[in-house]
Amino acid sequence: MTPALARFAAPLRAYVGGVPERFDQALQASPAPIDVERARAQHAAYVAALEAAGLQVDWIPADEAHPDCCFIEDTAVVLGGRRFLTCPGAPSRRGEVEGVARVLGGTHLDGHLDGGDVLRVGPWLFVGESERTDAAGARALAEACGLELVGVPVGALHLKTVVSGLDGETVLAAPGVEAAVFESRGIRCLRTPEPEGGNLLSLGSTILVSAAAPRTAELLARSREVRSLELDEFHRADGGLSCLSLRIPAAGAWCY
Ligand code: CIR
């Protein structure tokens, strides 16, 4: 099937990465102490929420050489029934890909790209022009999966730090994100009042929202079942809901 014709559907499966002992040495924009045991408890609740939403969860063991390895979304992209392995923008994270490749398989992409910068909506591949993703990485992925590349300037770590997909034609964006790039393509762009609300996970009838974004949860709870999760240990390492898993759609479908 032409990738652009795939339908939107909730993910069926997800890969998660174990939280390593050295997670307290993960990359951070602003240094803040991380409690690894508490992070593991928050991660367990996250996995339980994925399972409660009906996803089959498969684990990739923690890689003790790489403190950021639980942010598995950045190391691979699954699109159009194909699995792509990235070369993450941060040099210290590039070694994470080997462990993911052993379980997932897939094709290595040229250039640098973090999965957190990739948001597919219908026939478009929105890719954050962040400090982690370069033009070669974005182009390599778009060409390999046959989708139209739309570069999005990003003032955050990743595109999906501030924009998430809600359904097949709607995204939710944090303050400061230019809505025109989506709206000019017929994609509805809802606004969240909170920066932390920009990263959420839409899993069919359930939406996972960070407990750091209560107003976003309230807004979405008007029409969907919302679960709030405590993720502050991951927020301290600049991560959120999407980066902790790699979601796999059904054959012929795409998901967030
Ligand atoms: C990093 O700086 O790479 C990690 N500490 C956080 C990665 C978060 N990933 C994501 O939002 N997709």
PDB file of C-alpha atoms and ligand atoms in Angstrom:
ATOM      1  CA  MET A   1       0.000   0.000   0.000  1.00  0.00           C
ATOM      2  CA  THR A   2       1.200   3.561  -0.677  1.00  0.00           C
ATOM      3  CA  PRO A   3       2.300   4.745   2.796  1.00  0.00           C
ATOM      4  CA  ALA A   4       0.352   7.987   2.391  1.00  0.00           C
ATOM      5  CA  LEU A   5      -2.918   6.003   2.147  1.00  0.00           C
ATOM      6  CA  ALA A   6      -2.551   4.208   5.481  1.00  0.00           C
ATOM      7  CA  ARG A   7      -5.312   4.827   8.032  1.00  0.00           C
ATOM      8  CA  PHE A   8      -4.942   6.260  11.518  1.00  0.00           C
ATOM      9  CA  ALA A   9      -5.478   3.790  14.375  1.00  0.00           C
ATOM     10  CA  ALA A  10      -4.430   3.349  17.988  1.00  0.00           C
ATOM     11  CA  PRO A  11      -1.112   1.526  18.480  1.00  0.00           C
ATOM     12  CA  LEU A  12      -1.248  -2.215  19.098  1.00  0.00           C
ATOM     13  CA  ARG A  13       2.100  -2.763  20.719  1.00  0.00           C
ATOM     14  CA  ALA A  14       4.875  -0.808  22.358  1.00  0.00           C
ATOM     15  CA  TYR A  15       8.520  -1.410  23.128  1.00  0.00           C
ATOM     16  CA  VAL A  16       9.844   0.099  26.330  1.00  0.00           C
ATOM     17  CA  GLY A  17      13.413   0.272  27.581  1.00  0.00           C
ATOM     18  CA  GLY A  18      14.425  -0.546  31.136  1.00  0.00           C
ATOM     19  CA  VAL A  19      15.498   2.347  33.387  1.00  0.00           C
ATOM     20  CA  PRO A  20      19.237   1.902  33.996  1.00  0.00           C
ATOM     21  CA  GLU A  21      20.985   2.174  37.352  1.00  0.00           C
ATOM     22  CA  ARG A  22      22.818   5.216  35.944  1.00  0.00           C
ATOM     23  CA  PHE A  23      19.643   7.064  34.908  1.00  0.00           C
ATOM     24  CA  ASP A  24      20.674   9.829  37.312  1.00  0.00           C
ATOM     25  CA  GLN A  25      23.441  10.646  34.801  1.00  0.00           C
ATOM     26  CA  ALA A  26      21.019  11.167  31.892  1.00  0.00           C
ATOM     27  CA  LEU A  27      21.428  14.309  29.785  1.00  0.00           C
ATOM     28  CA  GLN A  28      19.719  17.329  31.333  1.00  0.00           C
ATOM     29  CA  ALA A  29      19.225  20.868  30.052  1.00  0.00           C
ATOM     30  CA  SER A  30      19.222  22.069  33.678  1.00  0.00           C
ATOM     31  CA  PRO A  31      20.978  19.956  36.286  1.00  0.00           C
ATOM     32  CA  ALA A  32      18.611  18.561  38.949  1.00  0.00           C
ATOM     33  CA  PRO A  33      19.021  15.440  41.073  1.00  0.00           C
ATOM     34  CA  ILE A  34      17.225  12.330  39.803  1.00  0.00           C
ATOM     35  CA  ASP A  35      15.969   9.555  42.101  1.00  0.00           C
ATOM     36  CA  VAL A  36      16.422   6.329  40.118  1.00  0.00           C
ATOM     37  CA  GLU A  37      14.180   4.182  42.330  1.00  0.00           C
ATOM     38  CA  ARG A  38      11.381   6.705  42.071  1.00  0.00           C
ATOM     39  CA  ALA A  39      11.907   6.891  38.313  1.00  0.00           C
ATOM     40  CA  ARG A  40      11.540   3.104  38.135  1.00  0.00           C
ATOM     41  CA  ALA A  41       8.275   3.246  40.073  1.00  0.00           C
ATOM     42  CA  GLN A  42       6.968   5.960  37.725  1.00  0.00           C
ATOM     43  CA  HIS A  43       8.097   3.894  34.758  1.00  0.00           C
ATOM     44  CA  ALA A  44       6.257   0.826  36.091  1.00  0.00           C
ATOM     45  CA  ALA A  45       3.060   2.889  36.367  1.00  0.00           C
ATOM     46  CA  TYR A  46       3.608   4.109  32.805  1.00  0.00           C
ATOM     47  CA  VAL A  47       3.956   0.542  31.507  1.00  0.00           C
ATOM     48  CA  ALA A  48       0.858  -0.496  33.445  1.00  0.00           C
ATOM     49  CA  ALA A  49      -1.056   2.382  31.807  1.00  0.00           C
ATOM     50  CA  LEU A  50       0.025   1.233  28.343  1.00  0.00           C
ATOM     51  CA  GLU A  51      -1.164  -2.288  29.155  1.00  0.00           C
ATOM     52  CA  ALA A  52      -4.435  -1.021  30.610  1.00  0.00           C
ATOM     53  CA  ALA A  53      -5.001   0.823  27.313  1.00  0.00           C
ATOM     54  CA  GLY A  54      -4.746  -2.549  25.546  1.00  0.00           C
ATOM     55  CA  LEU A  55      -1.172  -2.450  24.224  1.00  0.00           C
ATOM     56  CA  GLN A  56       1.100  -5.456  24.296  1.00  0.00           C
ATOM     57  CA  VAL A  57       4.349  -4.252  25.868  1.00  0.00           C
ATOM     58  CA  ASP A  58       7.757  -5.724  25.025  1.00  0.00           C
ATOM     59  CA  TRP A  59      10.889  -4.814  26.957  1.00  0.00           C
ATOM     60  CA  ILE A  60      14.340  -3.944  25.753  1.00  0.00           C
ATOM     61  CA  PRO A  61      16.747  -4.476  28.660  1.00  0.00           C
ATOM     62  CA  ALA A  62      18.354  -1.426  30.283  1.00  0.00           C
ATOM     63  CA  ASP A  63      21.760  -0.644  28.793  1.00  0.00           C
ATOM     64  CA  GLU A  64      23.960   0.357  31.712  1.00  0.00           C
ATOM     65  CA  ALA A  65      26.487   2.040  29.396  1.00  0.00           C
ATOM     66  CA  HIS A  66      23.824   4.528  28.303  1.00  0.00           C
ATOM     67  CA  PRO A  67      21.993   6.504  31.024  1.00  0.00           C
ATOM     68  CA  ASP A  68      19.348   7.827  28.558  1.00  0.00           C
ATOM     69  CA  CYS A  69      18.445   4.399  27.146  1.00  0.00           C
ATOM     70  CA  CYS A  70      14.895   4.372  28.551  1.00  0.00           C
ATOM     71  CA  PHE A  71      14.061   7.233  26.126  1.00  0.00           C
ATOM     72  CA  ILE A  72      13.709   4.589  23.454  1.00  0.00           C
ATOM     73  CA  GLU A  73      11.574   6.674  21.074  1.00  0.00           C
ATOM     74  CA  ASP A  74      14.635   8.577  19.908  1.00  0.00           C
ATOM     75  CA  THR A  75      16.459   5.493  18.615  1.00  0.00           C
ATOM     76  CA  ALA A  76      13.982   4.137  16.070  1.00  0.00           C
ATOM     77  CA  VAL A  77      10.943   5.027  13.987  1.00  0.00           C
ATOM     78  CA  VAL A  78       8.290   2.581  12.792  1.00  0.00           C
ATOM     79  CA  LEU A  79       6.445   3.865   9.733  1.00  0.00           C
ATOM     80  CA  GLY A  80       4.646   2.275   6.807  1.00  0.00           C
ATOM     81  CA  GLY A  81       5.297  -1.214   8.188  1.00  0.00           C
ATOM     82  CA  ARG A  82       9.044  -0.580   8.204  1.00  0.00           C
ATOM     83  CA  ARG A  83      11.480  -0.165  11.071  1.00  0.00           C
ATOM     84  CA  PHE A  84      14.170   2.494  10.868  1.00  0.00           C
ATOM     85  CA  LEU A  85      17.093   2.897  13.236  1.00  0.00           C
ATOM     86  CA  THR A  86      18.282   6.432  13.843  1.00  0.00           C
ATOM     87  CA  CYS A  87      21.632   7.997  14.578  1.00  0.00           C
ATOM     88  CA  PRO A  88      20.625  10.230  17.533  1.00  0.00           C
ATOM     89  CA  GLY A  89      21.846  13.801  17.551  1.00  0.00           C
ATOM     90  CA  ALA A  90      23.538  13.548  20.957  1.00  0.00           C
ATOM     91  CA  PRO A  91      26.856  11.657  20.621  1.00  0.00           C
ATOM     92  CA  SER A  92      26.429  10.050  24.062  1.00  0.00           C
ATOM     93  CA  ARG A  93      23.168   8.440  22.903  1.00  0.00           C
ATOM     94  CA  ARG A  94      24.341   6.870  19.644  1.00  0.00           C
ATOM     95  CA  GLY A  95      25.392   3.617  21.316  1.00  0.00           C
ATOM     96  CA  GLU A  96      21.799   3.025  22.508  1.00  0.00           C
ATOM     97  CA  VAL A  97      20.794   2.061  18.996  1.00  0.00           C
ATOM     98  CA  GLU A  98      22.716  -1.212  19.005  1.00  0.00           C
ATOM     99  CA  GLY A  99      20.634  -2.732  21.819  1.00  0.00           C
ATOM    100  CA  VAL A 100      17.403  -1.582  20.198  1.00  0.00           C
ATOM    101  CA  ALA A 101      18.493  -2.950  16.807  1.00  0.00           C
ATOM    102  CA  ARG A 102      19.134  -6.377  18.345  1.00  0.00           C
ATOM    103  CA  VAL A 103      15.476  -6.649  19.351  1.00  0.00           C
ATOM    104  CA  LEU A 104      13.754  -4.562  16.696  1.00  0.00           C
ATOM    105  CA  GLY A 105      15.874  -5.064  13.583  1.00  0.00           C
ATOM    106  CA  GLY A 106      15.468  -2.401  10.900  1.00  0.00           C
ATOM    107  CA  THR A 107      17.288  -0.180   8.435  1.00  0.00           C
ATOM    108  CA  HIS A 108      19.864   2.404   9.521  1.00  0.00           C
ATOM    109  CA  LEU A 109      19.127   5.955   8.346  1.00  0.00           C
ATOM    110  CA  ASP A 110      21.703   8.460   7.115  1.00  0.00           C
ATOM    111  CA  GLY A 111      22.063  11.773   8.913  1.00  0.00           C
ATOM    112  CA  HIS A 112      21.118  12.542  12.492  1.00  0.00           C
ATOM    113  CA  LEU A 113      17.589  12.222  13.739  1.00  0.00           C
ATOM    114  CA  ASP A 114      15.856  11.690  17.084  1.00  0.00           C
ATOM    115  CA  GLY A 115      12.489   9.898  16.956  1.00  0.00           C
ATOM    116  CA  GLY A 116      11.147  12.572  19.299  1.00  0.00           C
ATOM    117  CA  ASP A 117      11.289  14.959  16.343  1.00  0.00           C
ATOM    118  CA  VAL A 118       9.071  12.798  14.119  1.00  0.00           C
ATOM    119  CA  LEU A 119       5.315  13.319  13.965  1.00  0.00           C
ATOM    120  CA  ARG A 120       3.402  11.710  11.147  1.00  0.00           C
ATOM    121  CA  VAL A 121      -0.054  13.085  10.434  1.00  0.00           C
ATOM    122  CA  GLY A 122      -1.730  11.578   7.363  1.00  0.00           C
ATOM    123  CA  PRO A 123       0.474  12.011   4.285  1.00  0.00           C
ATOM    124  CA  TRP A 124       2.820  14.447   6.029  1.00  0.00           C
ATOM    125  CA  LEU A 125       5.958  13.733   7.956  1.00  0.00           C
ATOM    126  CA  PHE A 126       6.483  16.668  10.305  1.00  0.00           C
ATOM    127  CA  VAL A 127      10.079  16.695  11.501  1.00  0.00           C
ATOM    128  CA  GLY A 128      11.408  19.061  14.132  1.00  0.00           C
ATOM    129  CA  GLU A 129      14.366  21.173  13.072  1.00  0.00           C
ATOM    130  CA  SER A 130      15.890  20.766  16.513  1.00  0.00           C
ATOM    131  CA  GLU A 131      19.474  20.660  17.700  1.00  0.00           C
ATOM    132  CA  ARG A 132      19.267  16.841  17.557  1.00  0.00           C
ATOM    133  CA  THR A 133      17.921  16.351  14.016  1.00  0.00           C
ATOM    134  CA  ASP A 134      19.579  17.566  10.830  1.00  0.00           C
ATOM    135  CA  ALA A 135      18.288  17.998   7.275  1.00  0.00           C
ATOM    136  CA  ALA A 136      20.002  14.795   6.095  1.00  0.00           C
ATOM    137  CA  GLY A 137      18.296  12.708   8.784  1.00  0.00           C
ATOM    138  CA  ALA A 138      14.879  14.227   8.076  1.00  0.00           C
ATOM    139  CA  ARG A 139      15.265  13.739   4.321  1.00  0.00           C
ATOM    140  CA  ALA A 140      16.487  10.161   4.690  1.00  0.00           C
ATOM    141  CA  LEU A 141      13.419   9.170   6.708  1.00  0.00           C
ATOM    142  CA  ALA A 142      10.918  10.977   4.461  1.00  0.00           C
ATOM    143  CA  GLU A 143      12.409   9.425   1.324  1.00  0.00           C
ATOM    144  CA  ALA A 144      12.538   5.942   2.856  1.00  0.00           C
ATOM    145  CA  CYS A 145       8.912   6.016   3.915  1.00  0.00           C
ATOM    146  CA  GLY A 146       7.489   7.962   0.956  1.00  0.00           C
ATOM    147  CA  LEU A 147       5.851  10.769   2.927  1.00  0.00           C
ATOM    148  CA  GLU A 148       5.956  14.509   2.287  1.00  0.00           C
ATOM    149  CA  LEU A 149       8.522  16.141   4.543  1.00  0.00           C
ATOM    150  CA  VAL A 150       7.507  19.270   6.433  1.00  0.00           C
ATOM    151  CA  GLY A 151      10.253  20.816   8.560  1.00  0.00           C
ATOM    152  CA  VAL A 152       9.068  22.510  11.749  1.00  0.00           C
ATOM    153  CA  PRO A 153      11.303  24.983  13.589  1.00  0.00           C
ATOM    154  CA  VAL A 154      11.492  23.900  17.242  1.00  0.00           C
ATOM    155  CA  GLY A 155      12.453  25.931  20.283  1.00  0.00           C
ATOM    156  CA  ALA A 156      12.316  22.860  22.566  1.00  0.00           C
ATOM    157  CA  LEU A 157      14.370  19.679  22.809  1.00  0.00           C
ATOM    158  CA  HIS A 158      12.178  17.876  20.261  1.00  0.00           C
ATOM    159  CA  LEU A 159       9.089  18.557  18.154  1.00  0.00           C
ATOM    160  CA  LYS A 160       7.036  16.137  20.264  1.00  0.00           C
ATOM    161  CA  THR A 161       8.113  17.890  23.443  1.00  0.00           C
ATOM    162  CA  VAL A 162       5.620  20.565  22.376  1.00  0.00           C
ATOM    163  CA  VAL A 163       3.211  18.941  19.858  1.00  0.00           C
ATOM    164  CA  SER A 164       1.383  15.608  20.058  1.00  0.00           C
ATOM    165  CA  GLY A 165      -1.116  13.865  17.841  1.00  0.00           C
ATOM    166  CA  LEU A 166      -4.604  13.333  19.214  1.00  0.00           C
ATOM    167  CA  ASP A 167      -6.516  11.705  16.372  1.00  0.00           C
ATOM    168  CA  GLY A 168      -6.093  11.345  12.619  1.00  0.00           C
ATOM    169  CA  GLU A 169      -6.656  15.022  11.938  1.00  0.00           C
ATOM    170  CA  THR A 170      -5.943  16.791  15.237  1.00  0.00           C
ATOM    171  CA  VAL A 171      -2.794  17.735  17.106  1.00  0.00           C
ATOM    172  CA  LEU A 172      -2.384  19.444  20.450  1.00  0.00           C
ATOM    173  CA  ALA A 173       0.290  22.114  20.733  1.00  0.00           C
ATOM    174  CA  ALA A 174       1.906  23.876  23.678  1.00  0.00           C
ATOM    175  CA  PRO A 175       2.175  27.680  23.855  1.00  0.00           C
ATOM    176  CA  GLY A 176       4.653  29.115  21.381  1.00  0.00           C
ATOM    177  CA  VAL A 177       4.157  26.518  18.640  1.00  0.00           C
ATOM    178  CA  GLU A 178       3.212  28.012  15.265  1.00  0.00           C
ATOM    179  CA  ALA A 179      -0.181  26.436  14.415  1.00  0.00           C
ATOM    180  CA  ALA A 180      -0.102  27.512  10.757  1.00  0.00           C
ATOM    181  CA  VAL A 181       2.171  24.657   9.699  1.00  0.00           C
ATOM    182  CA  PHE A 182      -0.605  22.233  10.687  1.00  0.00           C
ATOM    183  CA  GLU A 183      -3.713  24.314   9.993  1.00  0.00           C
ATOM    184  CA  SER A 184      -2.600  25.202   6.464  1.00  0.00           C
ATOM    185  CA  ARG A 185      -2.779  21.452   5.745  1.00  0.00           C
ATOM    186  CA  GLY A 186      -6.260  21.004   7.188  1.00  0.00           C
ATOM    187  CA  ILE A 187      -5.001  19.607  10.522  1.00  0.00           C
ATOM    188  CA  ARG A 188      -6.836  20.958  13.550  1.00  0.00           C
ATOM    189  CA  CYS A 189      -4.463  22.397  16.139  1.00  0.00           C
ATOM    190  CA  LEU A 190      -5.815  22.485  19.688  1.00  0.00           C
ATOM    191  CA  ARG A 191      -3.965  24.540  22.254  1.00  0.00           C
ATOM    192  CA  THR A 192      -2.826  23.472  25.678  1.00  0.00           C
ATOM    193  CA  PRO A 193      -2.232  26.252  28.183  1.00  0.00           C
ATOM    194  CA  GLU A 194       0.744  24.429  29.736  1.00  0.00           C
ATOM    195  CA  PRO A 195       4.201  23.674  28.286  1.00  0.00           C
ATOM    196  CA  GLU A 196       4.098  20.184  29.901  1.00  0.00           C
ATOM    197  CA  GLY A 197       0.776  19.469  28.155  1.00  0.00           C
ATOM    198  CA  GLY A 198       2.381  19.415  24.718  1.00  0.00           C
ATOM    199  CA  ASN A 199       3.716  15.899  25.176  1.00  0.00           C
ATOM    200  CA  LEU A 200       0.988  13.309  25.640  1.00  0.00           C
ATOM    201  CA  LEU A 201       0.096   9.867  24.342  1.00  0.00           C
ATOM    202  CA  SER A 202      -3.112   9.172  22.493  1.00  0.00           C
ATOM    203  CA  LEU A 203      -3.932   5.463  22.797  1.00  0.00           C
ATOM    204  CA  GLY A 204      -7.395   5.033  21.299  1.00  0.00           C
ATOM    205  CA  SER A 205     -10.046   5.880  23.865  1.00  0.00           C
ATOM    206  CA  THR A 206      -7.413   6.709  26.511  1.00  0.00           C
ATOM    207  CA  ILE A 207      -5.053   9.671  26.583  1.00  0.00           C
ATOM    208  CA  LEU A 208      -2.069   9.700  28.904  1.00  0.00           C
ATOM    209  CA  VAL A 209      -1.163  13.151  30.204  1.00  0.00           C
ATOM    210  CA  SER A 210       1.606  14.203  32.570  1.00  0.00           C
ATOM    211  CA  ALA A 211       0.437  15.101  36.074  1.00  0.00           C
ATOM    212  CA  ALA A 212       2.447  18.304  35.502  1.00  0.00           C
ATOM    213  CA  ALA A 213      -0.287  19.413  33.072  1.00  0.00           C
ATOM    214  CA  PRO A 214      -3.560  19.336  35.066  1.00  0.00           C
ATOM    215  CA  ARG A 215      -5.296  21.948  32.921  1.00  0.00           C
ATOM    216  CA  THR A 216      -4.557  19.968  29.775  1.00  0.00           C
ATOM    217  CA  ALA A 217      -5.988  16.847  31.424  1.00  0.00           C
ATOM    218  CA  GLU A 218      -9.121  18.787  32.367  1.00  0.00           C
ATOM    219  CA  LEU A 219      -9.538  20.115  28.827  1.00  0.00           C
ATOM    220  CA  LEU A 220      -9.226  16.675  27.242  1.00  0.00           C
ATOM    221  CA  ALA A 221     -11.375  14.919  29.847  1.00  0.00           C
ATOM    222  CA  ARG A 222     -14.407  16.681  28.359  1.00  0.00           C
ATOM    223  CA  SER A 223     -14.311  14.271  25.413  1.00  0.00           C
ATOM    224  CA  ARG A 224     -11.876  11.444  26.219  1.00  0.00           C
ATOM    225  CA  GLU A 225     -10.809   9.193  29.040  1.00  0.00           C
ATOM    226  CA  VAL A 226      -7.694  10.789  30.508  1.00  0.00           C
ATOM    227  CA  ARG A 227      -5.089   9.233  32.793  1.00  0.00           C
ATOM    228  CA  SER A 228      -2.587  11.473  34.521  1.00  0.00           C
ATOM    229  CA  LEU A 229       0.806  10.014  35.310  1.00  0.00           C
ATOM    230  CA  GLU A 230       3.530  11.286  37.643  1.00  0.00           C
ATOM    231  CA  LEU A 231       6.663  11.595  35.520  1.00  0.00           C
ATOM    232  CA  ASP A 232       8.691  14.267  37.244  1.00  0.00           C
ATOM    233  CA  GLU A 233      11.853  12.111  37.463  1.00  0.00           C
ATOM    234  CA  PHE A 234      11.762  11.818  33.648  1.00  0.00           C
ATOM    235  CA  HIS A 235      10.874  15.486  33.181  1.00  0.00           C
ATOM    236  CA  ARG A 236      14.080  16.299  35.093  1.00  0.00           C
ATOM    237  CA  ALA A 237      15.928  14.580  32.246  1.00  0.00           C
ATOM    238  CA  ASP A 238      13.829  16.465  29.650  1.00  0.00           C
ATOM    239  CA  GLY A 239      11.727  13.411  28.788  1.00  0.00           C
ATOM    240  CA  GLY A 240       8.010  12.779  28.835  1.00  0.00           C
ATOM    241  CA  LEU A 241       5.315  10.327  27.839  1.00  0.00           C
ATOM    242  CA  SER A 242       6.115   9.688  24.205  1.00  0.00           C
ATOM    243  CA  CYS A 243       9.861   9.195  24.528  1.00  0.00           C
ATOM    244  CA  LEU A 244       9.460   6.311  26.985  1.00  0.00           C
ATOM    245  CA  SER A 245       8.030   3.960  24.352  1.00  0.00           C
ATOM    246  CA  LEU A 246       8.113   3.085  20.713  1.00  0.00           C
ATOM    247  CA  ARG A 247       4.573   2.451  19.547  1.00  0.00           C
ATOM    248  CA  ILE A 248       3.755  -0.035  16.796  1.00  0.00           C
ATOM    249  CA  PRO A 249       0.645   0.374  14.649  1.00  0.00           C
ATOM    250  CA  ALA A 250      -1.421  -2.396  13.055  1.00  0.00           C
ATOM    251  CA  ALA A 251      -0.551  -3.372   9.477  1.00  0.00           C
ATOM    252  CA  GLY A 252      -1.677  -0.641   7.067  1.00  0.00           C
ATOM    253  CA  ALA A 253      -2.165   1.890   9.863  1.00  0.00           C
ATOM    254  CA  TRP A 254      -0.220   4.727  11.441  1.00  0.00           C
ATOM    255  CA  CYS A 255      -0.343   5.857  15.042  1.00  0.00           C
ATOM    256  CA  TYR A 256       1.215   8.384  17.406  1.00  0.00           C
TER     257      TYR A 256
HETATM  258  C1  CIR B   1      18.052  13.627  26.033  1.00  0.00           C
HETATM  259  O1  CIR B   1      18.471  14.760  26.299  1.00  0.00           O
HETATM  260  O2  CIR B   1      18.278  13.100  24.954  1.00  0.00           O
HETATM  261  C2  CIR B   1      17.280  12.863  27.080  1.00  0.00           C
HETATM  262  N1  CIR B   1      17.745  13.236  28.361  1.00  0.00           N
HETATM  263  C3  CIR B   1      15.805  13.130  26.949  1.00  0.00           C
HETATM  264  C4  CIR B   1      15.222  12.578  25.675  1.00  0.00           C
HETATM  265  C5  CIR B   1      13.757  12.791  25.571  1.00  0.00           C
HETATM  266  N2  CIR B   1      13.264  12.277  24.352  1.00  0.00           N
HETATM  267  C6  CIR B   1      12.151  12.668  23.762  1.00  0.00           C
HETATM  268  O3  CIR B   1      11.490  13.584  24.209  1.00  0.00           O
HETATM  269  N3  CIR B   1      11.790  12.067  22.626  1.00  0.00           N
END
